[in-house]
C-alpha cells in the first residue's frame, strides 16, 4: 500500500488537509504472483483492509469481485472477471467470493486457487485446489497474524 506524503506546513494558508487516502494497489494486479481477492463474504468495507495487509506481507496484489466494486468497497481497478481484469497468478486466494461464471472467466487459469467460503456448496470450490470452509475475514486475519509473528521471530 502506498501513502501520499503531505507536509501540512507546505500547504497554502487557505487549504486544510482533511485526510490522506492510501493508494489502492490495483495497477499491479496482472503482474502479481499472488492475488488476495475479496468478495461480499468479507461482510463490510473495513474488513477489506485485511486483504491489503496480507497482500503486502506476501508482496501480492488485491483483487475483487464485481459485487465488492458495485458497493464501492474497492475501485474498478481491482475487479477480476468478465467485465474486469483477467489474471493468471501462481496463487489466487478467493476470500468470500461465490464463484459466479463471470468471476471465474477472469481467474480460472490461475495455477493454484485457494477458496475460502462459509458455504461448502459455493461454486468457487469447483475450481479450487485448496478449499477452506470458514469465515473469510477470520482466515485472512489468522494468516496475517502468523506471517507477522514469523517475520518478528526472524528479525
Ligand atoms: C454482464 C455481467 C458481467 C459481470 N462481470 C463480473 C466480473 O467481471 N467479475 C465478477 O466478480 N462478477 C461479475 N459479474 C457479477 C457476478 O455474476 C456475481 O454477481 C459476482 O461475482 C458476485 O460477487 P461475490 O461472489 O463477491 O458476491 P455474492 O454472490 O454475494 O457471494 C458472496 C459469497 O460469500 C460467501 N460468504 C458469505 N459470508 C461469508 C463469510 N463470513 N465468510 C466466507 N464466505 C462468506 C457466500 O457463501 C457467497 O458464496 C458480472 C455479471 C454480469 C451479468
PDB file of N, CA and C and ligand atoms in Angstrom, residues 38-41 43 64-68 79-84 96-100 102-103 116-119 122 134-137, ligand 1:
ATOM      1  N   UNK A  38     -11.108 -10.407  -2.839  1.00  0.00           N
ATOM      2  CA  UNK A  38     -12.191 -10.384  -1.846  1.00  0.00           C
ATOM      3  C   UNK A  38     -13.561 -10.251  -2.498  1.00  0.00           C
ATOM      4  N   UNK A  39     -14.544 -10.905  -1.854  1.00  0.00           N
ATOM      5  CA  UNK A  39     -15.938 -10.826  -2.296  1.00  0.00           C
ATOM      6  C   UNK A  39     -16.833 -10.310  -1.182  1.00  0.00           C
ATOM      7  N   UNK A  40     -18.124 -10.319  -1.448  1.00  0.00           N
ATOM      8  CA  UNK A  40     -19.091  -9.795  -0.482  1.00  0.00           C
ATOM      9  C   UNK A  40     -19.069 -10.560   0.844  1.00  0.00           C
ATOM     10  N   UNK A  41     -18.509 -11.766   0.831  1.00  0.00           N
ATOM     11  CA  UNK A  41     -18.388 -12.544   2.059  1.00  0.00           C
ATOM     12  C   UNK A  41     -17.472 -11.913   3.105  1.00  0.00           C
ATOM     13  N   UNK A  43     -18.119  -9.150   4.265  1.00  0.00           N
ATOM     14  CA  UNK A  43     -19.209  -8.590   5.083  1.00  0.00           C
ATOM     15  C   UNK A  43     -19.252  -7.072   5.214  1.00  0.00           C
ATOM     16  N   UNK A  64     -10.805  -8.217  -6.579  1.00  0.00           N
ATOM     17  CA  UNK A  64     -12.154  -8.115  -6.021  1.00  0.00           C
ATOM     18  C   UNK A  64     -13.180  -8.673  -6.993  1.00  0.00           C
ATOM     19  N   UNK A  65     -14.314  -9.061  -6.425  1.00  0.00           N
ATOM     20  CA  UNK A  65     -15.451  -9.436  -7.266  1.00  0.00           C
ATOM     21  C   UNK A  65     -16.189  -8.160  -7.668  1.00  0.00           C
ATOM     22  N   UNK A  66     -17.057  -8.295  -8.644  1.00  0.00           N
ATOM     23  CA  UNK A  66     -17.827  -7.119  -9.070  1.00  0.00           C
ATOM     24  C   UNK A  66     -18.769  -6.636  -7.967  1.00  0.00           C
ATOM     25  N   UNK A  67     -19.279  -7.568  -7.164  1.00  0.00           N
ATOM     26  CA  UNK A  67     -20.189  -7.170  -6.085  1.00  0.00           C
ATOM     27  C   UNK A  67     -19.503  -6.205  -5.123  1.00  0.00           C
ATOM     28  N   UNK A  68     -18.220  -6.422  -4.891  1.00  0.00           N
ATOM     29  CA  UNK A  68     -17.439  -5.552  -3.998  1.00  0.00           C
ATOM     30  C   UNK A  68     -17.214  -4.175  -4.634  1.00  0.00           C
ATOM     31  N   UNK A  79     -11.168  -5.101 -10.000  1.00  0.00           N
ATOM     32  CA  UNK A  79     -12.154  -6.128 -10.386  1.00  0.00           C
ATOM     33  C   UNK A  79     -11.558  -7.208 -11.300  1.00  0.00           C
ATOM     34  N   UNK A  80     -11.795  -8.437 -10.921  1.00  0.00           N
ATOM     35  CA  UNK A  80     -11.357  -9.590 -11.708  1.00  0.00           C
ATOM     36  C   UNK A  80     -12.589 -10.209 -12.356  1.00  0.00           C
ATOM     37  N   UNK A  81     -12.493 -10.536 -13.640  1.00  0.00           N
ATOM     38  CA  UNK A  81     -13.618 -11.219 -14.274  1.00  0.00           C
ATOM     39  C   UNK A  81     -13.953 -10.688 -15.647  1.00  0.00           C
ATOM     40  N   UNK A  82     -15.082 -11.138 -16.120  1.00  0.00           N
ATOM     41  CA  UNK A  82     -15.551 -10.826 -17.480  1.00  0.00           C
ATOM     42  C   UNK A  82     -15.509  -9.336 -17.788  1.00  0.00           C
ATOM     43  N   UNK A  83     -16.012  -8.519 -16.872  1.00  0.00           N
ATOM     44  CA  UNK A  83     -16.014  -7.076 -17.102  1.00  0.00           C
ATOM     45  C   UNK A  83     -14.924  -6.387 -16.289  1.00  0.00           C
ATOM     46  N   UNK A  84     -13.935  -7.176 -15.841  1.00  0.00           N
ATOM     47  CA  UNK A  84     -12.776  -6.636 -15.113  1.00  0.00           C
ATOM     48  C   UNK A  84     -11.497  -7.169 -15.746  1.00  0.00           C
ATOM     49  N   UNK A  96     -14.377 -15.216   0.332  1.00  0.00           N
ATOM     50  CA  UNK A  96     -15.768 -14.741   0.378  1.00  0.00           C
ATOM     51  C   UNK A  96     -16.326 -14.430  -1.003  1.00  0.00           C
ATOM     52  N   UNK A  97     -15.830 -15.158  -2.001  1.00  0.00           N
ATOM     53  CA  UNK A  97     -16.288 -14.978  -3.395  1.00  0.00           C
ATOM     54  C   UNK A  97     -17.079 -16.224  -3.798  1.00  0.00           C
ATOM     55  N   UNK A  98     -18.273 -16.028  -4.355  1.00  0.00           N
ATOM     56  CA  UNK A  98     -19.155 -17.173  -4.643  1.00  0.00           C
ATOM     57  C   UNK A  98     -18.625 -18.049  -5.779  1.00  0.00           C
ATOM     58  N   UNK A  99     -17.999 -17.398  -6.789  1.00  0.00           N
ATOM     59  CA  UNK A  99     -17.509 -18.155  -7.940  1.00  0.00           C
ATOM     60  C   UNK A  99     -18.490 -18.133  -9.098  1.00  0.00           C
ATOM     61  N   UNK A 100     -19.142 -17.005  -9.305  1.00  0.00           N
ATOM     62  CA  UNK A 100     -20.033 -16.835 -10.462  1.00  0.00           C
ATOM     63  C   UNK A 100     -19.206 -16.978 -11.738  1.00  0.00           C
ATOM     64  N   UNK A 102     -18.976 -15.293 -14.326  1.00  0.00           N
ATOM     65  CA  UNK A 102     -18.321 -14.059 -14.794  1.00  0.00           C
ATOM     66  C   UNK A 102     -17.033 -13.791 -14.016  1.00  0.00           C
ATOM     67  N   UNK A 103     -16.980 -14.213 -12.762  1.00  0.00           N
ATOM     68  CA  UNK A 103     -15.744 -14.056 -11.984  1.00  0.00           C
ATOM     69  C   UNK A 103     -14.723 -15.106 -12.424  1.00  0.00           C
ATOM     70  N   UNK A 116     -11.922 -19.627   0.077  1.00  0.00           N
ATOM     71  CA  UNK A 116     -12.397 -19.571   1.467  1.00  0.00           C
ATOM     72  C   UNK A 116     -13.854 -19.119   1.409  1.00  0.00           C
ATOM     73  N   UNK A 117     -14.747 -19.982   1.867  1.00  0.00           N
ATOM     74  CA  UNK A 117     -16.169 -19.632   1.800  1.00  0.00           C
ATOM     75  C   UNK A 117     -16.909 -20.354   2.923  1.00  0.00           C
ATOM     76  N   UNK A 118     -17.910 -19.687   3.472  1.00  0.00           N
ATOM     77  CA  UNK A 118     -18.684 -20.285   4.559  1.00  0.00           C
ATOM     78  C   UNK A 118     -19.602 -21.395   4.052  1.00  0.00           C
ATOM     79  N   UNK A 119     -19.939 -21.307   2.735  1.00  0.00           N
ATOM     80  CA  UNK A 119     -20.882 -22.254   2.142  1.00  0.00           C
ATOM     81  C   UNK A 119     -20.112 -23.353   1.398  1.00  0.00           C
ATOM     82  N   UNK A 122     -20.560 -23.595  -2.370  1.00  0.00           N
ATOM     83  CA  UNK A 122     -20.299 -22.430  -3.235  1.00  0.00           C
ATOM     84  C   UNK A 122     -19.572 -22.883  -4.507  1.00  0.00           C
ATOM     85  N   UNK A 134     -14.932 -21.713   5.971  1.00  0.00           N
ATOM     86  CA  UNK A 134     -14.760 -20.916   7.198  1.00  0.00           C
ATOM     87  C   UNK A 134     -15.100 -19.463   6.889  1.00  0.00           C
ATOM     88  N   UNK A 135     -15.088 -18.660   7.945  1.00  0.00           N
ATOM     89  CA  UNK A 135     -15.295 -17.223   7.783  1.00  0.00           C
ATOM     90  C   UNK A 135     -14.055 -16.619   7.105  1.00  0.00           C
ATOM     91  N   UNK A 136     -14.263 -15.926   6.008  1.00  0.00           N
ATOM     92  CA  UNK A 136     -13.142 -15.422   5.203  1.00  0.00           C
ATOM     93  C   UNK A 136     -12.306 -14.393   5.970  1.00  0.00           C
ATOM     94  N   UNK A 137     -12.949 -13.501   6.689  1.00  0.00           N
ATOM     95  CA  UNK A 137     -12.207 -12.462   7.428  1.00  0.00           C
ATOM     96  C   UNK A 137     -11.328 -13.119   8.495  1.00  0.00           C
TER      97      UNK A 137
HETATM   98  C1  LIG B   1     -22.561  -8.988 -17.706  1.00  0.00           C
HETATM   99  C2  LIG B   1     -22.008  -9.321 -16.337  1.00  0.00           C
HETATM  100  C3  LIG B   1     -20.645  -9.141 -16.101  1.00  0.00           C
HETATM  101  C4  LIG B   1     -20.128  -9.448 -14.856  1.00  0.00           C
HETATM  102  N1  LIG B   1     -18.769  -9.288 -14.651  1.00  0.00           N
HETATM  103  C5  LIG B   1     -18.246  -9.673 -13.462  1.00  0.00           C
HETATM  104  C6  LIG B   1     -16.839  -9.586 -13.239  1.00  0.00           C
HETATM  105  O1  LIG B   1     -16.054  -9.130 -14.068  1.00  0.00           O
HETATM  106  N2  LIG B   1     -16.367 -10.014 -12.053  1.00  0.00           N
HETATM  107  C7  LIG B   1     -17.170 -10.509 -11.056  1.00  0.00           C
HETATM  108  O2  LIG B   1     -16.668 -10.871  -9.987  1.00  0.00           O
HETATM  109  N3  LIG B   1     -18.510 -10.576 -11.259  1.00  0.00           N
HETATM  110  C8  LIG B   1     -19.058 -10.157 -12.412  1.00  0.00           C
HETATM  111  N4  LIG B   1     -20.411 -10.197 -12.568  1.00  0.00           N
HETATM  112  C9  LIG B   1     -21.256 -10.451 -11.369  1.00  0.00           C
HETATM  113  C10 LIG B   1     -21.340 -11.918 -10.972  1.00  0.00           C
HETATM  114  O3  LIG B   1     -22.398 -12.526 -11.661  1.00  0.00           O
HETATM  115  C11 LIG B   1     -21.601 -12.031  -9.442  1.00  0.00           C
HETATM  116  O4  LIG B   1     -22.758 -11.285  -9.101  1.00  0.00           O
HETATM  117  C12 LIG B   1     -20.445 -11.539  -8.561  1.00  0.00           C
HETATM  118  O5  LIG B   1     -19.228 -12.147  -8.979  1.00  0.00           O
HETATM  119  C13 LIG B   1     -20.733 -11.921  -7.099  1.00  0.00           C
HETATM  120  O6  LIG B   1     -19.750 -11.429  -6.265  1.00  0.00           O
HETATM  121  P1  LIG B   1     -19.469 -12.121  -4.854  1.00  0.00           P
HETATM  122  O7  LIG B   1     -19.190 -13.552  -5.065  1.00  0.00           O
HETATM  123  O8  LIG B   1     -18.479 -11.295  -4.133  1.00  0.00           O
HETATM  124  O9  LIG B   1     -20.855 -11.899  -4.072  1.00  0.00           O
HETATM  125  P2  LIG B   1     -22.022 -12.880  -3.697  1.00  0.00           P
HETATM  126  O10 LIG B   1     -22.624 -13.501  -4.906  1.00  0.00           O
HETATM  127  O11 LIG B   1     -22.904 -12.092  -2.793  1.00  0.00           O
HETATM  128  O12 LIG B   1     -21.335 -14.065  -2.876  1.00  0.00           O
HETATM  129  C14 LIG B   1     -20.770 -13.892  -1.599  1.00  0.00           C
HETATM  130  C15 LIG B   1     -20.170 -15.224  -1.196  1.00  0.00           C
HETATM  131  O13 LIG B   1     -19.595 -15.071   0.099  1.00  0.00           O
HETATM  132  C16 LIG B   1     -19.936 -16.203   0.900  1.00  0.00           C
HETATM  133  N5  LIG B   1     -19.928 -15.745   2.278  1.00  0.00           N
HETATM  134  C17 LIG B   1     -20.874 -15.048   2.977  1.00  0.00           C
HETATM  135  N6  LIG B   1     -20.452 -14.769   4.217  1.00  0.00           N
HETATM  136  C18 LIG B   1     -19.200 -15.291   4.307  1.00  0.00           C
HETATM  137  C19 LIG B   1     -18.227 -15.304   5.340  1.00  0.00           C
HETATM  138  N7  LIG B   1     -18.444 -14.722   6.529  1.00  0.00           N
HETATM  139  N8  LIG B   1     -17.044 -15.932   5.103  1.00  0.00           N
HETATM  140  C20 LIG B   1     -16.817 -16.551   3.904  1.00  0.00           C
HETATM  141  N9  LIG B   1     -17.694 -16.558   2.896  1.00  0.00           N
HETATM  142  C21 LIG B   1     -18.864 -15.930   3.098  1.00  0.00           C
HETATM  143  C22 LIG B   1     -21.304 -16.651   0.414  1.00  0.00           C
HETATM  144  O14 LIG B   1     -21.483 -18.031   0.717  1.00  0.00           O
HETATM  145  C23 LIG B   1     -21.181 -16.379  -1.095  1.00  0.00           C
HETATM  146  O15 LIG B   1     -20.667 -17.515  -1.763  1.00  0.00           O
HETATM  147  C24 LIG B   1     -20.970  -9.907 -13.815  1.00  0.00           C
HETATM  148  C25 LIG B   1     -22.328 -10.080 -14.067  1.00  0.00           C
HETATM  149  C26 LIG B   1     -22.849  -9.793 -15.312  1.00  0.00           C
HETATM  150  C27 LIG B   1     -24.324 -10.006 -15.554  1.00  0.00           C
END
